[in-house]
Every structure is written in C-alpha cells, then in structure tokens.
Amino acid sequence: MKKAVIVIGLGNTLMSDEGVGVRVVQKLLDFADSFPQINFVDAGTGGMSILHLIDERDKAFFIDCAKMGKEPGDIKKFTPQEIKSIKALSHQSLHEVDLIKIINMADKLGQCPAEIIIFGIEPQSVKPGCELSKTVSDRLDEYVNTIHKELLKIISSP
C-alpha cells in the first residue's frame, strides 16, 4: 500500500547541478524514520514512471533543478499552476520528460494528487560532471532544512 505523501527527487547526477533534486532526497532519507507516512524516492530521470509514483497519493513534493531566472543556488517553492514550462525536449531519450506535462497527464487520468508542491533550485552549472557546483553544494543543507520544515508542517496538520 502506498503512503499518502511522496517526496520525489529528480535529476541527472551526471550533469552537475541538474542532479540536485536527487542529492536532496538522498539527504532527506536520513530523516525517513521521522516521517513514516512519507515515501522518499530518488526518481532520477524517471520519465513516465513518475505517473505511477504519484498515483494514489494525497500529496506529492518534487525537488528539481529549475532555470527560473534567479541567482544560482536560490530555491523557490511553487505549485504547478504557478509555472509555465519552457523546457525544450530533444526527444533523444525515453527518460526525457517535462514534469508539468506529466502532472497534467496524471490530472487527465484522474491520478493526480490533490496537492503538488515543487521546489526548484536554480543551477549554476549544467554540464557533464558528477559533482554539484560549489554554489549549490554549499547550500545543500539549507535545501534539506527548508523541505524538512515543510514536511514537519504536513505531519503536524490534521
């Protein structure tokens, strides 16, 4: 049986800051015992499998690298309704996906959680490399703390 809430880290860890969502979820797993009603999933570049991950959930949180016109390393919380994706897909991989399109598809299929929150983290570097940029790496604990606080609100609300 699926848990009511899922926290999904997205990204490609072979492309520097593009993998920040995965890195944050890996660190959040240290707190998983404090959140028995929440699944933490490293979905990497999960593509359409995200549909199955969010099906039958009340809430879904996504953490992903996002070019938002902010300062590198900035984090922003938003809902799918607050953004417009301008992601250009190359269509060279089955794993390639536009998160907003997946959410819209889940909605049309009646599989969309009632609440979706996205945490976007502005990258400094998106190029081949397994390490986060220093700017993003130095703020990794801040991202974890921000999302951890948000999750505490969920478990304390009725």
Coordinates of C-alpha atoms in Angstrom, one line a residue:
M1 CA 0.0 0.0 0.0
K2 CA 1.3 3.4 -1.0
K3 CA 1.9 6.1 1.6
A4 CA -0.2 9.3 1.4
V5 CA 2.7 11.6 0.7
I6 CA 5.7 11.2 -1.6
V7 CA 8.8 13.3 -1.9
I8 CA 10.5 12.8 -5.3
G9 CA 14.0 14.0 -6.2
L10 CA 14.5 14.5 -9.9
G11 CA 17.6 15.0 -12.0
N12 CA 20.6 13.6 -13.7
T13 CA 23.5 13.2 -11.3
L14 CA 25.9 13.0 -14.3
M15 CA 25.1 16.6 -15.2
S16 CA 26.3 18.6 -12.2
D17 CA 23.6 20.8 -10.7
E18 CA 21.0 19.0 -12.8
G19 CA 21.1 16.3 -10.2
V20 CA 20.4 18.5 -7.1
G21 CA 16.9 17.0 -6.6
V22 CA 18.4 13.6 -6.3
R23 CA 21.1 14.8 -3.9
V24 CA 18.5 16.5 -1.6
V25 CA 16.3 13.4 -1.4
Q26 CA 19.3 11.3 -0.6
K27 CA 20.0 13.5 2.4
L28 CA 16.3 13.6 3.4
L29 CA 16.4 9.8 3.6
D30 CA 18.4 10.4 6.8
F31 CA 15.1 11.6 8.4
A32 CA 12.8 9.0 6.8
D33 CA 12.1 7.3 10.2
S34 CA 10.6 10.6 11.4
F35 CA 8.1 10.6 8.6
P36 CA 6.5 7.1 8.4
Q37 CA 3.7 8.4 6.3
I38 CA 6.0 9.7 3.6
N39 CA 7.9 7.9 0.8
F40 CA 11.2 9.4 -0.3
V41 CA 12.1 8.5 -3.8
D42 CA 15.1 9.2 -5.9
A43 CA 13.4 9.1 -9.3
G44 CA 16.5 10.4 -11.2
T45 CA 15.4 10.9 -14.8
G46 CA 12.4 8.7 -14.2
G47 CA 10.3 9.8 -17.1
M48 CA 6.9 8.4 -17.4
S49 CA 7.4 6.2 -14.3
I50 CA 6.6 9.4 -12.3
L51 CA 2.9 8.8 -13.2
H52 CA 3.0 5.5 -11.3
L53 CA 4.9 7.1 -8.3
I54 CA 2.3 9.8 -7.7
D55 CA -0.8 7.7 -8.4
E56 CA -3.0 7.1 -5.2
R57 CA -1.2 9.8 -3.2
D58 CA -2.7 12.8 -1.4
K59 CA 0.3 15.0 -1.8
A60 CA 3.5 15.0 -3.9
F61 CA 6.6 17.0 -3.5
F62 CA 9.1 17.4 -6.3
I63 CA 12.6 18.7 -5.9
D64 CA 14.3 19.5 -9.2
C65 CA 16.9 21.8 -10.8
A66 CA 15.0 24.6 -12.5
K67 CA 16.1 27.6 -14.5
M68 CA 13.9 30.3 -13.0
G69 CA 15.9 33.5 -13.7
K70 CA 17.0 33.6 -10.0
E71 CA 20.5 33.7 -8.6
P72 CA 22.4 30.4 -8.8
G73 CA 21.6 28.3 -5.8
D74 CA 18.3 30.0 -5.0
I75 CA 15.4 27.7 -4.0
K76 CA 11.8 28.5 -4.8
K77 CA 8.6 26.8 -3.8
F78 CA 5.7 26.8 -6.2
T79 CA 2.7 24.9 -7.5
P80 CA 2.3 23.5 -11.0
Q81 CA -0.3 26.2 -11.6
E82 CA 2.2 28.9 -10.9
I83 CA 4.6 28.0 -13.6
K84 CA 4.8 27.5 -17.4
S85 CA 7.3 25.1 -18.6
I86 CA 9.5 26.2 -21.5
K87 CA 11.6 23.1 -21.4
A88 CA 12.8 22.1 -24.9
L89 CA 12.9 18.4 -25.2
S90 CA 15.4 16.8 -27.6
H91 CA 13.4 13.6 -27.8
Q92 CA 16.7 11.5 -27.7
S93 CA 15.8 9.5 -24.6
L94 CA 12.9 7.6 -23.3
H95 CA 13.7 9.1 -19.9
E96 CA 13.3 12.6 -21.1
V97 CA 10.2 14.2 -19.6
D98 CA 8.7 17.5 -18.8
L99 CA 7.4 17.4 -15.2
I100 CA 4.5 19.8 -15.9
K101 CA 3.3 17.6 -18.8
I102 CA 3.5 14.5 -16.6
I103 CA 1.4 16.3 -13.9
N104 CA -1.1 17.4 -16.5
M105 CA -1.3 13.8 -17.8
A106 CA -1.9 12.5 -14.3
D107 CA -4.7 15.0 -13.8
K108 CA -6.4 13.9 -17.1
L109 CA -6.1 10.3 -16.0
G110 CA -7.6 11.0 -12.6
Q111 CA -4.3 10.0 -10.9
C112 CA -3.1 13.4 -9.7
P113 CA -2.6 14.1 -6.0
A114 CA -4.8 16.8 -4.6
E115 CA -1.7 18.8 -3.7
I116 CA 1.6 19.1 -5.5
I117 CA 4.5 21.3 -4.4
I118 CA 7.6 21.8 -6.5
F119 CA 10.9 23.0 -5.1
G120 CA 13.0 24.4 -7.9
I121 CA 16.7 25.1 -7.3
E122 CA 18.4 27.4 -9.7
P123 CA 21.6 25.8 -11.2
Q124 CA 24.9 27.3 -11.6
S125 CA 26.3 24.6 -13.8
V126 CA 24.5 22.1 -16.0
K127 CA 27.3 20.3 -17.8
P128 CA 28.8 16.8 -17.7
G129 CA 30.2 16.1 -14.2
C130 CA 29.2 14.2 -11.1
E131 CA 29.8 17.0 -8.6
L132 CA 27.4 19.8 -7.8
S133 CA 28.8 23.3 -8.3
K134 CA 30.3 24.9 -5.2
T135 CA 27.4 27.4 -5.0
V136 CA 24.7 24.7 -5.0
S137 CA 26.8 22.2 -2.9
D138 CA 27.3 24.9 -0.2
R139 CA 23.6 25.3 0.1
L140 CA 22.6 21.6 0.1
D141 CA 21.9 21.6 3.9
E142 CA 19.7 24.7 3.5
Y143 CA 17.6 22.9 0.9
V144 CA 17.2 19.9 3.1
N145 CA 16.2 22.1 6.1
T146 CA 13.7 24.0 4.0
I147 CA 12.0 20.9 2.8
H148 CA 12.3 19.2 6.2
K149 CA 10.4 22.1 7.8
E150 CA 7.7 21.8 5.1
L151 CA 7.3 18.1 5.8
L152 CA 7.0 18.8 9.6
K153 CA 4.1 21.1 8.8
I154 CA 2.4 18.3 6.9
I155 CA 2.6 15.8 9.8
S156 CA 1.5 18.3 12.4
S157 CA -1.6 19.4 10.4
P158 CA -4.8 17.4 10.8

